[in-house]
Structures are given as C-alpha cells and as structure tokens.
Amino acid sequence: MTQQGVRWTADQVLALAPDDASRKAGSTLGAAGPWSEAGSSDEGTVWGLCEGSGSRPYRTVVDIADAARPAYECSCPSRKFPCKHALGLLLLWAGDDGAVGAVPPGQAPDWAEQWTAARRKRAAGKQSAGAAGATGSASGSADPQAARRRAERRAERVTAGATELEQRLADLLRGGLATAEQAGYGLWEETAARMVDAQAPGLAARARELGAIPSSGPGWPVRLLEECALLHLLGRGWLGRERLPEGLAATVRSRVGLPASADGPAVRDRWLVLAQYDTADAKLTTRRIWLYGTGSGRTALLLSYGAAGCAPELALPVGLALDAEVSAYPGVGQLRAALGERFAPPAPTRTRPPGMTTARAVARYGEALRDDPWLESVPVTLGEVVPVPDGESWQLADAVCDSALPLAPAARTRPGLWRLVAVSGGAPVTVFGECGHRGFTPLAAWPRDEGEHEGEMVTLC
C-alpha cells in the first residue's frame, strides 16, 4: 500500500487522462498482460515495464506521494501527459489484485528510485525558492505605486472598450437583428478583437460567443437578443462600477476579465472531490473541480488551466476527501476558490451533500442570478430523483414532489447519462450536478443501495 493509505478507483485514475483516446488506450493497458516487474513503495511510487512495439519495454514510473499533483515518467515517445502507459499502470495498481505489489524500502529498481529522488529534490528546491521569493516581496521589493498606475491604465482601456461595445450593440439593435445574420461571424470576431485590445478578455469571450447564434436554429433572434442584453448589462455594470455595492463590483470586475487573488480567509475542512472535468477551445483547456466541505457544508470550485491540447496540472482523485484549506475569490456568492495547504492524503468518506427537490434547485439558481446575472449555472445536489425519458430528451423526475428538471442538451450526449440510468435502475438516486438555464448536467450520483456499497459515489463526467 502506498503513502496515500487507499488505492484509487478506476474512475479516479481515468479522470487524469488528457483526452478520450488516452482514456481508452489506458484502459486497454490496465491488465497484467503487457506488464512485468511492476511494484509500489510505501513512499508513494508505482513503477513497471510495459511491452510495446520496440525491442525494449517502456519504463513507466508514477509519483503519487502527493495525490493532488501526481507526476509521471515514461520512456515511450508519447507527448501526452500522462501517457497511456502511466494510466494503464495506475489502473493495474488500482485493481488491488496483487499485480502491483508493495516492496520493502530500497528494493525498487534503480531507474525508478533515481527519477523519484531527482524529482523530489527539484520540488524541494522550488518550494525553498518560492518561500525566499515571498520573503523578498514582503520586504518591499515590489513597487505598489507602479502597480496602481498599471491598474489605472488598464481600467482606462477597459472603459474605452466597454464604451465602444455599447455603441456597437446600439447600432445592431437600431439596424435590426437580421443584420447580424447577414454580417456573419466576422462582425463578432472583429468586435472581440477590439475587446482584447482593450484588455477585457471577459467582454471579448462573450462577444465571440454571439457569432455562433445567428442562423443556429429556430428562435435564434430571441437567443441573440438575450445574450446582447447580458453583454449590455455587463458593459453598463463596468461603466457604473463606482456606484455598485463592493461585492457586485467585484463580480463585474471578474466577469470583465480583470485578474483577482483569492483573498478570502482560509477554510480548513475535509473536502470531498465531487467532480472533475475539462472543457477546451482553440487556445485553452479549462479544468473544473467541485469540492464539498463535509464539515462546513460549503461548495467550492477550483479552476486550473493548460495550453490547448495539454491537461492542466491540478488533478484531484474524485470520490475521495482531502484535509485541506481553500480560500475564496472576491465577489458576491462567488464559489471559486484556491486550494491551499493540504494536511493529509485523500481518504474515503461516506459523507455526501444534502439533497434538495428539483423545485428548490431552480429557485436556488434564480436567487444566485440576483447576485451574478451572468451566472451560467449553480452546483446543486438533487435528492430522490429518477432519470426518465422525455420524448427525445431526458429529465430527472422528483420522487418527493410533482416536478422535474430537464437535462441540459450537452448532458444528453455524454456516456454519463447511461451510467446514471444504470445506477438508478428506475429507483430514486441522489445526483450532484450543475443547474442552469439550459437544464441540469449530472456529474456524480449515489445509489440508494443497502449493504456493503451503500453510499459509494459514482462519477458521471
């Protein structure tokens, strides 16, 4: 057994995969057949030799001493991180069938020990350098006046961009929404570029999204008008930010795209990792990790980023709880937080978020919109719901009251839907997910089974 105290589940291992192809390939290598000399240490290292297409097997080693930031090394030529061999090795280890046995200290192969020792030495050096840098900053090496002047100049640019955006929206409505269909995507791409020049990436992203709405199906003018109204509201919020309450002003700054630090007080708790999934565009991969404080009852969102095609560095084992501190970002009702110090390895827990009715979930989203009108969804846990077909779609029918929530369009095409249906088997289940104006996206579920596996969480993303 490793330093983590428990072996991960297959779902927790596959959550580390950078893409679906790696997930499938890693699953194929999660059997003992291609592996030899596999083993693990109490210090948190797993290693093995995997047969490949060459004459020599690939040397694969994974450092899982810090489950929040596992590290990988493989002699294969893959540029993916982690590669399929690392995923397969972790799946083999997670199987707990004796294929990856623990070895006494000092009996790991030299190549695995050398890599692990060198990596941990580098990590210790970076930690020392970071502490020294923090001390230097605290001693006054930074120029607060220069930082204030830079912030003022950026605010001036954003104000100019928001003013120009207001004029463009007014011109669109004056000429009629049909002109947007005629102009095509170029109109919004050029508008977004202007907002990038104004250093307002939040405004740029929303302007760019408008380009996909014209001619997108029945009712597109209504959808375009709704999104233009939200963009107009954000622009007006920025221009009148001095008159807003501080919390709402912080939300506007965040939505516009100004950077902020997690300055809330550190909250220590045993945080259950509810879900982890990635979204990607042409430039960026964004990872969303939902946490639930088993003691505080708080829900927190961790965001991490990676370049296009690369998985973000932060990865947490879904379904386990970690004793750690998190600090909230500024803004009214803000759920985003930063992960701070971790005090113990992740461990299992039977605690789950309390469930609510589907009607209460919708009401909660409405209440959240009062503080953040641009909010796409809120995290909720539905108690006692049954997935049922609704024509060509699906919905979660409430077993307590006469109401239901439709699934979001994107959720209907994910494999997690069929896993949820299988877990339910027609009986009520508890489901965690995101509830928004497009519907509900299920991310995790707990079956109402009795016996040994009661309360075990099933990932749906």
Short mmCIF file of N, CA and C in Angstrom, two decimals, residues 78-206:
data_model
loop_
_atom_site.label_atom_id
_atom_site.label_comp_id
_atom_site.label_asym_id
_atom_site.label_seq_id
_atom_site.Cartn_x
_atom_site.Cartn_y
_atom_site.Cartn_z
N SER A 78 5.44 9.21 -26.53
CA SER A 78 4.20 9.99 -26.49
C SER A 78 4.43 11.37 -25.87
N ARG A 79 3.74 12.38 -26.42
CA ARG A 79 3.80 13.72 -25.87
C ARG A 79 2.61 14.02 -24.96
N LYS A 80 1.74 13.06 -24.78
CA LYS A 80 0.59 13.28 -23.90
C LYS A 80 1.01 13.09 -22.45
N PHE A 81 0.28 13.77 -21.58
CA PHE A 81 0.68 13.80 -20.17
C PHE A 81 -0.57 13.72 -19.29
N PRO A 82 -0.77 12.57 -18.61
CA PRO A 82 0.04 11.35 -18.64
C PRO A 82 -0.20 10.53 -19.90
N CYS A 83 0.75 9.69 -20.24
CA CYS A 83 0.60 8.84 -21.41
C CYS A 83 -0.25 7.63 -21.06
N LYS A 84 -0.58 6.83 -22.08
CA LYS A 84 -1.44 5.67 -21.87
C LYS A 84 -0.78 4.64 -20.96
N HIS A 85 0.57 4.56 -20.99
CA HIS A 85 1.25 3.59 -20.14
C HIS A 85 1.14 3.97 -18.66
N ALA A 86 1.24 5.27 -18.36
CA ALA A 86 1.08 5.71 -16.98
C ALA A 86 -0.35 5.45 -16.49
N LEU A 87 -1.32 5.70 -17.36
CA LEU A 87 -2.71 5.43 -16.98
C LEU A 87 -2.93 3.93 -16.77
N GLY A 88 -2.39 3.12 -17.68
CA GLY A 88 -2.53 1.68 -17.55
C GLY A 88 -1.88 1.15 -16.28
N LEU A 89 -0.71 1.68 -15.94
CA LEU A 89 -0.02 1.25 -14.72
C LEU A 89 -0.84 1.59 -13.48
N LEU A 90 -1.40 2.81 -13.44
CA LEU A 90 -2.22 3.21 -12.30
C LEU A 90 -3.50 2.37 -12.21
N LEU A 91 -4.08 2.02 -13.36
CA LEU A 91 -5.26 1.16 -13.34
C LEU A 91 -4.91 -0.23 -12.81
N LEU A 92 -3.74 -0.72 -13.21
CA LEU A 92 -3.29 -2.03 -12.71
C LEU A 92 -3.10 -1.97 -11.20
N TRP A 93 -2.48 -0.89 -10.73
CA TRP A 93 -2.27 -0.71 -9.29
C TRP A 93 -3.60 -0.54 -8.55
N ALA A 94 -4.53 0.19 -9.16
CA ALA A 94 -5.83 0.44 -8.51
C ALA A 94 -6.64 -0.85 -8.40
N GLY A 95 -6.36 -1.84 -9.26
CA GLY A 95 -7.12 -3.08 -9.21
C GLY A 95 -6.95 -3.84 -7.92
N ASP A 96 -5.84 -3.62 -7.21
CA ASP A 96 -5.60 -4.23 -5.90
C ASP A 96 -5.76 -5.76 -5.93
N ASP A 97 -5.28 -6.39 -7.03
CA ASP A 97 -5.37 -7.84 -7.15
C ASP A 97 -4.01 -8.52 -7.02
N GLY A 98 -3.04 -7.78 -6.55
CA GLY A 98 -1.71 -8.35 -6.36
C GLY A 98 -0.79 -8.16 -7.54
N ALA A 99 -1.29 -7.60 -8.66
CA ALA A 99 -0.44 -7.43 -9.84
C ALA A 99 0.65 -6.39 -9.59
N VAL A 100 0.37 -5.40 -8.74
CA VAL A 100 1.35 -4.38 -8.37
C VAL A 100 1.55 -4.47 -6.87
N GLY A 101 2.48 -5.29 -6.44
CA GLY A 101 2.68 -5.50 -5.01
C GLY A 101 3.62 -4.48 -4.40
N ALA A 102 3.48 -4.26 -3.10
CA ALA A 102 4.38 -3.36 -2.38
C ALA A 102 5.69 -4.08 -2.10
N VAL A 103 6.79 -3.35 -2.23
CA VAL A 103 8.12 -3.93 -2.00
C VAL A 103 8.75 -3.23 -0.80
N PRO A 104 9.67 -3.87 -0.11
CA PRO A 104 10.35 -3.25 1.03
C PRO A 104 11.20 -2.07 0.57
N PRO A 105 11.50 -1.13 1.48
CA PRO A 105 12.34 0.02 1.13
C PRO A 105 13.68 -0.42 0.56
N GLY A 106 14.11 0.30 -0.48
CA GLY A 106 15.40 0.03 -1.09
C GLY A 106 15.40 -1.05 -2.14
N GLN A 107 14.24 -1.65 -2.44
CA GLN A 107 14.20 -2.73 -3.42
C GLN A 107 13.50 -2.33 -4.72
N ALA A 108 13.21 -1.05 -4.87
CA ALA A 108 12.67 -0.58 -6.15
C ALA A 108 13.79 -0.56 -7.18
N PRO A 109 13.50 -0.70 -8.47
CA PRO A 109 14.55 -0.65 -9.49
C PRO A 109 15.28 0.69 -9.47
N ASP A 110 16.56 0.66 -9.84
CA ASP A 110 17.38 1.87 -9.78
C ASP A 110 16.78 3.01 -10.59
N TRP A 111 16.27 2.69 -11.81
CA TRP A 111 15.77 3.76 -12.67
C TRP A 111 14.55 4.46 -12.06
N ALA A 112 13.72 3.71 -11.31
CA ALA A 112 12.56 4.32 -10.67
C ALA A 112 12.99 5.15 -9.46
N GLU A 113 13.94 4.63 -8.66
CA GLU A 113 14.38 5.36 -7.49
C GLU A 113 15.13 6.63 -7.88
N GLN A 114 15.94 6.57 -8.92
CA GLN A 114 16.70 7.74 -9.33
C GLN A 114 15.78 8.86 -9.82
N TRP A 115 14.78 8.48 -10.63
CA TRP A 115 13.86 9.51 -11.11
C TRP A 115 13.07 10.12 -9.96
N THR A 116 12.57 9.30 -9.05
CA THR A 116 11.77 9.81 -7.94
C THR A 116 12.61 10.72 -7.04
N ALA A 117 13.84 10.30 -6.74
CA ALA A 117 14.70 11.12 -5.88
C ALA A 117 15.02 12.45 -6.53
N ALA A 118 15.33 12.44 -7.83
CA ALA A 118 15.66 13.68 -8.53
C ALA A 118 14.45 14.61 -8.59
N ARG A 119 13.28 14.03 -8.83
CA ARG A 119 12.09 14.87 -8.91
C ARG A 119 11.78 15.53 -7.57
N ARG A 120 11.85 14.77 -6.50
CA ARG A 120 11.52 15.33 -5.19
C ARG A 120 12.56 16.35 -4.74
N LYS A 121 13.80 16.17 -5.18
CA LYS A 121 14.83 17.16 -4.87
C LYS A 121 14.52 18.48 -5.58
N ARG A 122 14.10 18.38 -6.86
CA ARG A 122 13.74 19.60 -7.60
C ARG A 122 12.54 20.28 -6.96
N ALA A 123 11.55 19.48 -6.54
CA ALA A 123 10.36 20.05 -5.92
C ALA A 123 10.70 20.78 -4.63
N ALA A 124 11.60 20.19 -3.84
CA ALA A 124 12.02 20.84 -2.60
C ALA A 124 12.75 22.14 -2.88
N GLY A 125 13.56 22.15 -3.96
CA GLY A 125 14.26 23.37 -4.33
C GLY A 125 13.31 24.47 -4.76
N LYS A 126 12.28 24.11 -5.53
CA LYS A 126 11.30 25.10 -5.95
C LYS A 126 10.55 25.66 -4.76
N GLN A 127 10.22 24.79 -3.80
CA GLN A 127 9.50 25.24 -2.62
C GLN A 127 10.34 26.24 -1.82
N SER A 128 11.65 25.96 -1.69
CA SER A 128 12.53 26.87 -0.98
C SER A 128 12.66 28.19 -1.72
N ALA A 129 12.77 28.12 -3.05
CA ALA A 129 12.87 29.35 -3.84
C ALA A 129 11.60 30.17 -3.73
N GLY A 130 10.44 29.48 -3.72
CA GLY A 130 9.18 30.21 -3.59
C GLY A 130 9.07 30.90 -2.25
N ALA A 131 9.52 30.24 -1.19
CA ALA A 131 9.49 30.86 0.13
C ALA A 131 10.41 32.08 0.17
N ALA A 132 11.59 31.95 -0.46
CA ALA A 132 12.51 33.08 -0.49
C ALA A 132 11.94 34.24 -1.28
N GLY A 133 11.25 33.91 -2.40
CA GLY A 133 10.63 34.97 -3.20
C GLY A 133 9.54 35.69 -2.45
N ALA A 134 8.75 34.91 -1.68
CA ALA A 134 7.69 35.53 -0.90
C ALA A 134 8.27 36.46 0.16
N THR A 135 9.40 36.06 0.76
CA THR A 135 10.05 36.91 1.75
C THR A 135 10.56 38.19 1.11
N GLY A 136 11.11 38.04 -0.11
CA GLY A 136 11.60 39.23 -0.80
C GLY A 136 10.48 40.20 -1.13
N SER A 137 9.33 39.68 -1.54
CA SER A 137 8.19 40.55 -1.85
C SER A 137 7.71 41.26 -0.61
N ALA A 138 7.70 40.51 0.52
CA ALA A 138 7.23 41.11 1.76
C ALA A 138 8.16 42.20 2.23
N SER A 139 9.43 42.14 1.83
CA SER A 139 10.39 43.14 2.29
C SER A 139 10.24 44.47 1.56
N GLY A 140 9.35 44.51 0.56
CA GLY A 140 9.08 45.79 -0.08
C GLY A 140 9.73 45.96 -1.42
N SER A 141 10.20 44.86 -2.06
CA SER A 141 10.86 44.99 -3.36
C SER A 141 9.88 45.40 -4.44
N ALA A 142 8.59 45.06 -4.29
CA ALA A 142 7.59 45.46 -5.28
C ALA A 142 7.25 46.94 -5.10
N ASP A 143 6.86 47.57 -6.18
CA ASP A 143 6.51 48.99 -6.17
C ASP A 143 5.00 49.12 -6.22
N PRO A 144 4.33 49.36 -5.08
CA PRO A 144 2.87 49.45 -5.08
C PRO A 144 2.34 50.59 -5.93
N GLN A 145 3.08 51.70 -6.00
CA GLN A 145 2.62 52.82 -6.81
C GLN A 145 2.63 52.48 -8.29
N ALA A 146 3.68 51.77 -8.73
CA ALA A 146 3.73 51.35 -10.13
C ALA A 146 2.60 50.39 -10.44
N ALA A 147 2.31 49.47 -9.52
CA ALA A 147 1.19 48.54 -9.72
C ALA A 147 -0.13 49.29 -9.80
N ARG A 148 -0.30 50.31 -8.97
CA ARG A 148 -1.54 51.09 -9.00
C ARG A 148 -1.68 51.82 -10.33
N ARG A 149 -0.58 52.38 -10.85
CA ARG A 149 -0.64 53.09 -12.13
C ARG A 149 -0.98 52.12 -13.27
N ARG A 150 -0.41 50.91 -13.22
CA ARG A 150 -0.74 49.93 -14.27
C ARG A 150 -2.22 49.56 -14.20
N ALA A 151 -2.74 49.39 -13.00
CA ALA A 151 -4.16 49.07 -12.86
C ALA A 151 -5.04 50.19 -13.37
N GLU A 152 -4.64 51.41 -13.12
CA GLU A 152 -5.43 52.56 -13.60
C GLU A 152 -5.41 52.63 -15.12
N ARG A 153 -4.26 52.39 -15.72
CA ARG A 153 -4.18 52.42 -17.19
C ARG A 153 -5.03 51.31 -17.79
N ARG A 154 -5.00 50.15 -17.18
CA ARG A 154 -5.83 49.07 -17.72
C ARG A 154 -7.31 49.40 -17.57
N ALA A 155 -7.70 49.96 -16.45
CA ALA A 155 -9.10 50.34 -16.25
C ALA A 155 -9.54 51.34 -17.31
N GLU A 156 -8.66 52.25 -17.67
CA GLU A 156 -8.99 53.23 -18.72
C GLU A 156 -9.22 52.53 -20.05
N ARG A 157 -8.38 51.53 -20.36
CA ARG A 157 -8.55 50.80 -21.62
C ARG A 157 -9.87 50.02 -21.62
N VAL A 158 -10.16 49.37 -20.49
CA VAL A 158 -11.41 48.61 -20.41
C VAL A 158 -12.61 49.54 -20.55
N THR A 159 -12.53 50.72 -19.94
CA THR A 159 -13.63 51.67 -20.05
C THR A 159 -13.83 52.10 -21.51
N ALA A 160 -12.74 52.34 -22.22
CA ALA A 160 -12.85 52.70 -23.64
C ALA A 160 -13.46 51.55 -24.43
N GLY A 161 -13.06 50.31 -24.12
CA GLY A 161 -13.61 49.16 -24.82
C GLY A 161 -15.09 48.96 -24.52
N ALA A 162 -15.49 49.11 -23.26
CA ALA A 162 -16.90 48.97 -22.90
C ALA A 162 -17.75 50.04 -23.56
N THR A 163 -17.23 51.25 -23.66
CA THR A 163 -17.97 52.33 -24.33
C THR A 163 -18.16 52.01 -25.81
N GLU A 164 -17.10 51.52 -26.45
CA GLU A 164 -17.22 51.14 -27.86
C GLU A 164 -18.20 49.98 -28.04
N LEU A 165 -18.17 49.01 -27.14
CA LEU A 165 -19.08 47.88 -27.22
C LEU A 165 -20.52 48.34 -27.10
N GLU A 166 -20.80 49.26 -26.21
CA GLU A 166 -22.16 49.79 -26.06
C GLU A 166 -22.65 50.41 -27.37
N GLN A 167 -21.77 51.11 -28.05
CA GLN A 167 -22.15 51.73 -29.31
C GLN A 167 -22.42 50.68 -30.38
N ARG A 168 -21.64 49.62 -30.40
CA ARG A 168 -21.84 48.56 -31.39
C ARG A 168 -23.15 47.83 -31.14
N LEU A 169 -23.48 47.59 -29.90
CA LEU A 169 -24.75 46.93 -29.59
C LEU A 169 -25.92 47.83 -29.97
N ALA A 170 -25.78 49.14 -29.72
CA ALA A 170 -26.84 50.07 -30.09
C ALA A 170 -27.03 50.10 -31.61
N ASP A 171 -25.94 50.07 -32.35
CA ASP A 171 -26.03 50.07 -33.82
C ASP A 171 -26.72 48.79 -34.31
N LEU A 172 -26.42 47.66 -33.65
CA LEU A 172 -27.04 46.39 -34.05
C LEU A 172 -28.55 46.45 -33.86
N LEU A 173 -28.97 46.90 -32.71
CA LEU A 173 -30.41 46.95 -32.43
C LEU A 173 -31.10 47.99 -33.30
N ARG A 174 -30.43 49.07 -33.60
CA ARG A 174 -31.02 50.11 -34.46
C ARG A 174 -31.22 49.58 -35.88
N GLY A 175 -30.27 48.78 -36.36
CA GLY A 175 -30.39 48.24 -37.71
C GLY A 175 -31.22 46.98 -37.80
N GLY A 176 -31.51 46.35 -36.64
CA GLY A 176 -32.30 45.12 -36.64
C GLY A 176 -31.41 43.89 -36.53
N LEU A 177 -31.92 42.85 -35.84
CA LEU A 177 -31.12 41.65 -35.63
C LEU A 177 -30.81 40.90 -36.91
N ALA A 178 -31.60 41.14 -37.95
CA ALA A 178 -31.34 40.45 -39.22
C ALA A 178 -29.98 40.83 -39.79
N THR A 179 -29.49 42.03 -39.45
CA THR A 179 -28.18 42.43 -39.96
C THR A 179 -27.07 41.55 -39.40
N ALA A 180 -27.29 40.97 -38.19
CA ALA A 180 -26.28 40.09 -37.62
C ALA A 180 -26.14 38.82 -38.45
N GLU A 181 -27.26 38.32 -38.96
CA GLU A 181 -27.22 37.12 -39.80
C GLU A 181 -26.52 37.42 -41.11
N GLN A 182 -26.72 38.60 -41.64
CA GLN A 182 -26.10 38.96 -42.91
C GLN A 182 -24.60 39.21 -42.74
N ALA A 183 -24.22 39.79 -41.61
CA ALA A 183 -22.81 40.12 -41.40
C ALA A 183 -21.96 38.88 -41.15
N GLY A 184 -22.58 37.81 -40.58
CA GLY A 184 -21.84 36.59 -40.31
C GLY A 184 -20.96 36.69 -39.08
N TYR A 185 -20.10 35.69 -38.95
CA TYR A 185 -19.27 35.59 -37.74
C TYR A 185 -18.22 36.69 -37.67
N GLY A 186 -17.83 37.24 -38.82
CA GLY A 186 -16.78 38.24 -38.84
C GLY A 186 -17.08 39.46 -38.01
N LEU A 187 -18.37 39.85 -37.94
CA LEU A 187 -18.76 41.02 -37.15
C LEU A 187 -18.34 40.85 -35.70
N TRP A 188 -18.63 39.67 -35.14
CA TRP A 188 -18.37 39.45 -33.72
C TRP A 188 -16.89 39.15 -33.47
N GLU A 189 -16.23 38.53 -34.41
CA GLU A 189 -14.81 38.26 -34.24
C GLU A 189 -14.03 39.58 -34.21
N GLU A 190 -14.43 40.51 -35.05
CA GLU A 190 -13.76 41.81 -35.07
C GLU A 190 -14.07 42.57 -33.78
N THR A 191 -15.31 42.46 -33.28
CA THR A 191 -15.66 43.09 -32.01
C THR A 191 -14.86 42.50 -30.87
N ALA A 192 -14.73 41.17 -30.88
CA ALA A 192 -13.96 40.50 -29.83
C ALA A 192 -12.50 40.95 -29.87
N ALA A 193 -11.94 41.10 -31.06
CA ALA A 193 -10.55 41.55 -31.17
C ALA A 193 -10.38 42.94 -30.57
N ARG A 194 -11.38 43.78 -30.75
CA ARG A 194 -11.31 45.12 -30.17
C ARG A 194 -11.34 45.05 -28.64
N MET A 195 -12.10 44.12 -28.10
CA MET A 195 -12.15 43.98 -26.64
C MET A 195 -10.84 43.39 -26.10
N VAL A 196 -10.18 42.53 -26.88
CA VAL A 196 -8.87 42.03 -26.48
C VAL A 196 -7.88 43.18 -26.43
N ASP A 197 -7.93 44.07 -27.42
CA ASP A 197 -7.07 45.25 -27.42
C ASP A 197 -7.33 46.12 -26.20
N ALA A 198 -8.58 46.11 -25.73
CA ALA A 198 -8.95 46.91 -24.56
C ALA A 198 -8.63 46.20 -23.26
N GLN A 199 -8.00 45.02 -23.33
CA GLN A 199 -7.61 44.23 -22.16
C GLN A 199 -8.84 43.82 -21.34
N ALA A 200 -9.92 43.48 -22.04
CA ALA A 200 -11.14 43.00 -21.39
C ALA A 200 -11.49 41.63 -21.96
N PRO A 201 -10.76 40.57 -21.56
CA PRO A 201 -11.00 39.24 -22.15
C PRO A 201 -12.38 38.70 -21.87
N GLY A 202 -13.00 39.09 -20.76
CA GLY A 202 -14.36 38.62 -20.48
C GLY A 202 -15.35 39.17 -21.48
N LEU A 203 -15.24 40.45 -21.81
CA LEU A 203 -16.10 41.04 -22.83
C LEU A 203 -15.81 40.41 -24.19
N ALA A 204 -14.53 40.14 -24.47
CA ALA A 204 -14.17 39.54 -25.76
C ALA A 204 -14.79 38.16 -25.91
N ALA A 205 -14.74 37.34 -24.86
CA ALA A 205 -15.28 35.99 -24.94
C ALA A 205 -16.78 36.01 -25.18
N ARG A 206 -17.49 36.90 -24.50
CA ARG A 206 -18.95 36.98 -24.70
C ARG A 206 -19.29 37.50 -26.08
#
